Structures are given as C-alpha cells and as structure tokens.
Short mmCIF file of C-alpha atoms in Angstrom, two decimals:
data_model
loop_
_atom_site.label_atom_id
_atom_site.label_comp_id
_atom_site.label_asym_id
_atom_site.label_seq_id
_atom_site.Cartn_x
_atom_site.Cartn_y
_atom_site.Cartn_z
CA MET A 589 0.00 0.00 0.00
CA LYS A 590 2.86 2.41 0.81
CA ASN A 591 4.40 1.77 -2.60
CA LEU A 592 1.06 2.41 -4.29
CA LEU A 593 0.63 5.70 -2.44
CA LEU A 594 4.18 6.72 -3.41
CA VAL A 595 3.56 5.99 -7.08
CA SER A 596 0.24 7.88 -6.96
CA PHE A 597 1.96 10.90 -5.34
CA VAL A 598 4.70 10.95 -8.00
CA LEU A 599 2.16 10.71 -10.84
CA PHE A 600 0.04 13.47 -9.31
CA ASN A 601 3.04 15.78 -9.20
CA LEU A 602 3.95 14.94 -12.78
CA PHE A 603 0.43 15.85 -13.85
CA THR A 604 0.46 19.07 -11.85
CA TYR A 605 3.78 20.47 -13.05
CA ALA A 606 4.07 19.11 -16.60
CA GLN A 607 3.58 21.60 -19.40
CA GLN A 608 1.49 19.24 -21.52
CA ASN A 609 -0.70 16.22 -20.71
CA ASP A 610 -2.72 14.03 -23.07
CA ILE A 611 -5.85 11.94 -22.66
CA SER A 612 -6.84 9.50 -25.42
CA LEU A 613 -9.85 7.32 -26.11
CA ASN A 614 -9.46 4.57 -28.72
CA TYR A 615 -11.50 1.71 -30.12
CA ARG A 616 -9.38 -1.30 -31.02
CA PHE A 617 -10.11 -4.47 -32.96
CA GLY A 618 -7.64 -7.34 -33.17
CA PHE A 619 -6.95 -10.99 -33.74
CA SER A 620 -4.35 -13.60 -32.88
CA THR A 621 -1.17 -13.64 -34.94
CA GLN A 622 -1.59 -17.43 -34.99
CA ASN A 623 -4.51 -16.85 -37.37
CA LEU A 624 -1.97 -15.64 -39.94
CA THR A 625 -0.03 -18.92 -39.96
CA ILE A 626 -0.77 -22.40 -41.26
CA LEU A 627 -1.01 -25.03 -38.54
CA ASN A 628 2.10 -27.20 -38.69
CA PRO A 629 1.33 -30.90 -38.00
CA THR A 630 4.36 -31.84 -35.93
CA LEU A 631 4.30 -34.48 -33.22
CA LEU A 632 3.54 -31.77 -30.65
CA THR A 633 0.95 -29.77 -32.63
CA ARG A 634 -0.86 -32.24 -34.88
CA TYR A 635 -4.03 -31.97 -32.79
CA ASP A 636 -4.02 -28.17 -32.44
CA HIS A 637 -6.77 -27.86 -35.06
CA THR A 638 -9.12 -29.66 -32.66
CA LYS A 639 -8.50 -27.19 -29.82
CA VAL A 640 -9.90 -23.74 -29.08
CA GLN A 641 -9.23 -21.21 -31.85
CA SER A 642 -9.20 -17.42 -31.51
CA VAL A 643 -11.72 -15.44 -33.59
CA TYR A 644 -11.22 -11.79 -32.54
CA ASP A 645 -10.66 -9.45 -29.62
CA GLN A 646 -12.07 -5.94 -29.34
CA GLY A 647 -12.37 -3.18 -26.80
CA ILE A 648 -12.05 0.46 -25.76
CA ASN A 649 -8.86 1.93 -24.31
CA LEU A 650 -8.57 5.08 -22.18
CA ALA A 651 -5.02 6.38 -21.72
CA PHE A 652 -3.37 9.33 -19.99
CA ALA A 653 0.17 10.51 -20.78
CA THR A 654 2.39 13.07 -19.08
CA PRO A 655 6.02 13.99 -19.90
CA ILE A 656 8.79 12.80 -17.60
CA TRP A 657 11.59 14.16 -19.83
CA GLU A 658 10.17 17.06 -21.78
CA LYS A 659 13.38 17.91 -23.65
CA GLN A 660 13.57 14.42 -25.19
CA LYS A 661 9.76 14.05 -25.41
CA VAL A 662 9.63 10.94 -23.24
CA TYR A 663 6.23 10.30 -21.63
CA ILE A 664 4.89 8.03 -18.95
CA ASN A 665 1.49 6.65 -19.85
CA MET A 666 -1.17 4.91 -17.81
CA GLY A 667 -4.70 3.82 -18.50
CA ALA A 668 -7.18 1.00 -18.79
CA ASP A 669 -8.93 -0.98 -21.47
CA MET A 670 -12.25 -2.82 -21.34
CA SER A 671 -12.17 -5.67 -23.84
CA GLN A 672 -13.83 -8.92 -24.83
CA SER A 673 -12.33 -11.96 -26.52
CA LYS A 674 -14.15 -14.45 -28.75
CA HIS A 675 -12.96 -18.02 -29.31
CA ILE A 676 -14.56 -21.19 -30.65
CA GLN A 677 -14.18 -24.87 -29.82
CA ALA A 678 -15.26 -27.16 -32.65
CA ILE A 679 -17.26 -30.32 -31.93
CA LEU A 680 -16.16 -33.03 -34.37
CA ASN A 681 -17.79 -36.34 -35.23
CA PRO A 682 -14.95 -38.84 -34.61
CA SER A 683 -16.22 -41.32 -37.22
CA ASN A 684 -15.71 -38.97 -40.18
CA ASN A 685 -14.32 -35.71 -38.66
CA ALA A 686 -17.49 -33.87 -39.70
CA HIS A 687 -17.82 -30.46 -38.04
CA LEU A 688 -21.02 -30.65 -35.99
CA ASP A 689 -21.04 -27.33 -34.14
CA ASN A 690 -19.00 -24.61 -32.42
CA ILE A 691 -18.93 -23.78 -28.73
CA VAL A 692 -18.61 -19.99 -28.72
CA LEU A 693 -16.50 -18.64 -25.84
CA ASN A 694 -16.71 -14.99 -24.76
CA LYS A 695 -14.84 -13.41 -21.87
CA LYS A 696 -14.77 -9.79 -20.69
CA ARG A 697 -11.79 -8.26 -18.93
CA ILE A 698 -10.22 -5.00 -17.77
CA GLY A 699 -6.55 -4.30 -18.49
CA LEU A 700 -4.57 -1.82 -16.39
CA HIS A 701 -1.67 -0.22 -18.31
CA LEU A 702 1.55 1.44 -17.19
CA GLY A 703 4.42 2.24 -19.54
CA VAL A 704 6.52 4.79 -21.40
CA HIS A 705 6.66 6.10 -24.95
CA LYS A 706 8.86 8.33 -27.07
CA ARG A 707 7.28 11.09 -29.12
CA PHE A 708 8.38 12.26 -32.58
CA SER A 709 6.93 15.46 -34.08
CA PHE A 710 6.66 16.37 -37.76
CA MET A 711 5.29 19.27 -39.81
CA ASP A 712 5.29 21.76 -36.90
CA ASP A 713 3.50 19.29 -34.60
CA LYS A 714 0.71 18.69 -37.10
CA LEU A 715 1.75 15.05 -37.27
CA ILE A 716 2.94 13.15 -34.17
CA LEU A 717 4.26 9.61 -33.81
CA ASP A 718 4.30 7.88 -30.40
CA ILE A 719 6.19 4.60 -29.97
CA GLY A 720 6.17 2.83 -26.63
CA SER A 721 5.54 -0.18 -24.47
CA ASP A 722 3.25 -0.94 -21.50
CA VAL A 723 2.98 -3.59 -18.85
CA VAL A 724 -0.65 -4.77 -18.67
CA TYR A 725 -2.32 -6.34 -15.65
CA ARG A 726 -5.57 -8.11 -16.56
CA LEU A 727 -8.69 -8.52 -14.42
CA PHE A 728 -11.24 -11.00 -15.79
CA LEU A 729 -14.92 -10.20 -15.26
CA SER A 730 -17.98 -12.34 -14.63
CA ASN A 731 -21.32 -12.01 -12.85
CA ASP A 732 -20.00 -13.63 -9.67
CA PHE A 733 -16.40 -12.37 -10.06
CA SER A 734 -15.29 -15.96 -10.59
CA LYS A 735 -12.32 -16.72 -12.80
CA MET A 736 -14.16 -19.76 -14.20
CA LYS A 737 -16.88 -19.61 -16.84
CA SER A 738 -19.02 -22.58 -17.86
CA TYR A 739 -20.69 -23.45 -21.17
CA SER A 740 -23.03 -26.43 -21.51
CA SER A 741 -25.92 -27.80 -23.51
CA ASP A 742 -28.41 -30.65 -23.39
CA PHE A 743 -28.61 -33.07 -26.30
CA MET A 744 -29.43 -31.30 -29.55
CA SER A 745 -29.08 -31.97 -33.28
CA ASN A 746 -27.76 -29.96 -36.19
CA ASN A 747 -30.84 -30.53 -38.38
CA GLU A 748 -30.00 -34.21 -38.70
CA GLU A 749 -32.16 -36.97 -37.24
CA TRP A 750 -29.43 -39.61 -37.07
CA ILE A 751 -27.11 -37.77 -34.65
CA GLU A 752 -27.31 -35.53 -31.59
CA TYR A 753 -24.73 -34.15 -29.16
CA LYS A 754 -24.24 -32.29 -25.90
CA TYR A 755 -21.21 -30.63 -24.29
CA ASP A 756 -19.77 -29.19 -21.08
CA LEU A 757 -16.82 -26.78 -21.17
CA ASN A 758 -15.17 -24.68 -18.44
CA THR A 759 -12.66 -21.87 -19.02
CA TYR A 760 -10.21 -20.56 -16.39
CA HIS A 761 -8.73 -17.06 -16.68
CA GLY A 762 -6.09 -15.33 -14.61
CA GLU A 763 -4.72 -18.43 -12.89
CA TYR A 764 -2.16 -21.09 -13.75
CA PHE A 765 -2.75 -24.82 -14.30
CA SER A 766 -0.62 -27.72 -15.42
CA ASN A 767 -1.36 -27.95 -19.13
CA ASP A 768 -0.75 -29.75 -22.39
CA SER A 769 0.90 -26.78 -24.15
CA ARG A 770 4.02 -26.16 -22.02
CA ILE A 771 2.67 -22.78 -20.90
CA ASN A 772 4.20 -21.54 -17.63
CA HIS A 773 2.19 -18.34 -17.11
CA SER A 774 -1.28 -17.42 -15.83
CA GLY A 775 -1.94 -14.70 -18.42
CA SER A 776 -2.66 -12.05 -15.79
CA VAL A 777 0.34 -9.95 -16.91
CA GLY A 778 1.39 -9.20 -20.48
CA LEU A 779 3.39 -6.75 -22.55
CA ASP A 780 1.82 -4.20 -24.93
CA ILE A 781 4.08 -2.79 -27.69
CA ASN A 782 2.40 0.08 -29.52
CA ALA A 783 2.76 2.81 -32.12
CA PHE A 784 0.26 5.64 -32.69
CA LEU A 785 0.12 8.25 -35.44
CA ARG A 786 -1.74 11.44 -34.56
CA PHE A 787 -3.18 13.96 -37.00
CA ARG A 788 -3.86 17.41 -35.58
CA THR A 789 -7.46 18.56 -36.00
CA GLY A 790 -7.33 21.57 -33.68
CA ASP A 791 -5.12 23.48 -31.30
CA GLN A 792 -5.57 20.80 -28.62
CA SER A 793 -7.10 17.86 -30.45
CA PHE A 794 -5.92 14.94 -32.62
CA ILE A 795 -7.32 11.96 -34.48
CA ASN A 796 -5.38 8.76 -33.71
CA MET A 797 -4.55 5.74 -35.79
CA GLY A 798 -2.41 3.03 -34.26
CA VAL A 799 -1.34 -0.56 -33.93
CA ASN A 800 -0.35 -2.54 -30.87
CA LEU A 801 0.84 -6.05 -30.10
CA THR A 802 -0.02 -7.79 -26.81
CA THR A 803 1.60 -10.90 -25.37
CA HIS A 804 0.59 -13.65 -22.94
CA ASN A 805 -3.10 -13.74 -23.83
CA ILE A 806 -3.60 -17.03 -22.02
CA PHE A 807 -6.41 -19.10 -20.57
CA TYR A 808 -7.04 -22.73 -19.69
CA TYR A 809 -10.03 -24.99 -20.24
CA ASP A 810 -11.38 -28.49 -19.96
CA TYR A 811 -14.35 -30.00 -21.73
CA ASN A 812 -16.21 -33.13 -22.69
CA TYR A 813 -18.95 -33.95 -25.13
CA SER A 814 -21.18 -36.90 -25.99
CA ILE A 815 -22.69 -37.97 -29.29
CA ASN A 816 -25.71 -40.24 -29.75
CA TYR A 817 -26.16 -42.08 -33.06
CA TYR A 818 -29.58 -43.24 -34.25
CA THR A 819 -30.68 -45.83 -36.79
CA ASP A 820 -34.31 -45.61 -37.94
CA GLY A 821 -35.04 -43.40 -34.96
CA VAL A 822 -33.57 -45.85 -32.43
CA LEU A 823 -30.41 -45.11 -30.39
CA SER A 824 -27.70 -47.38 -31.80
CA SER A 825 -24.47 -46.17 -30.17
CA THR A 826 -22.91 -43.40 -28.06
CA TYR A 827 -19.49 -41.73 -28.19
CA THR A 828 -18.07 -39.69 -25.29
CA TYR A 829 -15.00 -37.45 -25.44
CA VAL A 830 -13.45 -36.81 -22.01
CA GLY A 831 -10.56 -34.45 -22.85
CA LEU A 832 -7.52 -34.78 -20.60
CA VAL A 833 -9.11 -37.14 -18.07
CA GLY A 834 -6.43 -39.65 -17.10
CA SER A 835 -3.59 -37.15 -17.47
CA LEU A 836 -1.77 -35.54 -14.55
CA PRO A 837 -4.11 -34.32 -11.78
CA ASN A 838 -5.82 -31.00 -12.49
CA THR A 839 -4.27 -30.74 -15.98
CA LYS A 840 -6.04 -28.43 -18.45
CA PHE A 841 -5.82 -27.52 -22.09
CA GLY A 842 -3.77 -24.32 -22.46
CA ILE A 843 -4.28 -21.59 -25.06
CA ARG A 844 -1.72 -18.81 -25.62
CA ASN A 845 -2.11 -16.05 -28.20
CA THR A 846 -0.18 -12.97 -29.24
CA ASN A 847 -2.74 -10.44 -30.44
CA ILE A 848 -2.36 -7.60 -32.92
CA TYR A 849 -4.82 -4.69 -32.80
CA PHE A 850 -5.73 -1.79 -35.06
CA ASN A 851 -6.88 1.38 -33.31
CA LEU A 852 -8.88 4.48 -34.13
CA GLY A 853 -9.55 7.24 -31.63
CA TYR A 854 -9.25 10.79 -30.34
CA THR A 855 -6.70 12.65 -28.18
CA TYR A 856 -7.15 15.88 -26.26
CA THR A 857 -4.12 17.82 -24.98
CA PHE A 858 -4.24 19.80 -21.73
CA LYS A 859 -1.78 22.68 -22.02
CA LYS A 860 -0.68 24.38 -18.82
CA LYS A 861 -0.90 28.15 -19.01
CA LYS A 862 2.47 29.82 -18.70
CA PRO A 863 2.77 32.39 -15.86
#
C-alpha cells in the first residue's frame, strides 16, 4: 500500500507540473497472430486444429500521458482498457471428422496499463508519432467475479435426425494450471508494444490511428462432449470425449495467443498556461 501511495503521489506531481498532458480514447479491434499462420502438423501440434481457436478481440482503451523528460519528449502513460475476446471450440464427429457445431466462448476483462513512450513530431507538430511499451495487468470479469466460466448444452441436433450431441466446457482465466501446451504463465500480466500516429485537427485535439501487439493472452479450459447415433429413430451407439481425463491431476488444455490490434480514436491535450 505504501508503494502504491508513493507511485500515486509521484504521478500526481507529474500531472500538476508538466507543461502538456494528453488523454486519449481509442477503439481497437484485433486478432491472434496465430490466425496468420498455417497449422504445422508436428508431433507436438498435430491436434491443435481440434482445440480452441481465436476469432477476434475488441475493446475500448482510455489512456493518460504526461512527460517525464520534456526535452527528449519521453512520456509516462497509464490507463485502462475494457475488452472482450471471442474463441470457438469445434465439436467433431470422430467417425468422419465432420464439423457438428461450435462452442462460442466470450470473456470480458479489464486491463490496467503502465508504460513509457517516445514522441516524434513532424510538420510543426501537425503530425505526431508515439512509440512505446506498456505492462498490462488483466482482471477478468464475470457475474459472480469468478475466474471460471461454464458453457453447456443438453442433447441437440444440427438438423439431422441420425445424430445428436451435448457438451460441457469450463474456461479458467487469470490463474495457472498444469497444461498440455508447455505454458508456464497465468496470463494475468502481459506486454503491450504500440505505435500511434496522430493527426492534428485543432489546437488541442488529434485523431489517432495506431497498432499494438499484446503478449501472454492465455487461458485454460477443460471439456467433454457426448454424441448419440440413431438408426431408424432408435439409439444405436454413443461416443463420449473426455478431454484430458487420465492425465496428470488438475491438468487443463492451455491456449496462448499474441494479439495484434488496429486502433482508431481521439486525443485531447491539456496545455498548462504559462505564468
């Protein structure tokens, strides 16, 4: 608590005495860089296509920046984002690998940012480039503030009378589990590398365009599903998938993504009046 109060005091003084402070609001939309690569069927990854896949990640970011070295245009920045990820887990028919359905996974979170950036000015400050990096601490949200989220269904069919299925899937965010993917991190902390280009629209206002890369987007999950097969309307056989049951105790599937985002937003500059 003492360290937190000290940091807050230092930041307050920076805000009070700095000649120029910025506040920015940006919308960002991104996806996993793994989506840009072809899955490589090695001995370790040949089943990755059956695991959870990232679809997109989007959110709103609010950031405040104040100079800590005005001569060299070095800024400390802090802020928060409110974001939501979307992933899917495919349900496959083991007899012919037919794609029966997707379990759609959504998770909301808040990211707290603290970092530094270097500013470059062009065309008499009409065009500004900020390049920097943040440490991000993630808080995962749910109705009961639990880090686990459950998805389940009763038996249902995909417009076919000869087959029906049900599933149960649990996701775990912000905590570490033994896993199948050699991940050694909880995903609560990540790195954000960013670059923003600002176009001046007024004496104290800018339109932003930017890109940022975030690391250690991690969560864990376990799931099972059952399939009933019918012949002439009569149940003929059942298949049950039990995931990692039988592996090491409390082992989960692990998913790790590096996300790239594209941003669009607005910045307002607070200029301190000179005495």
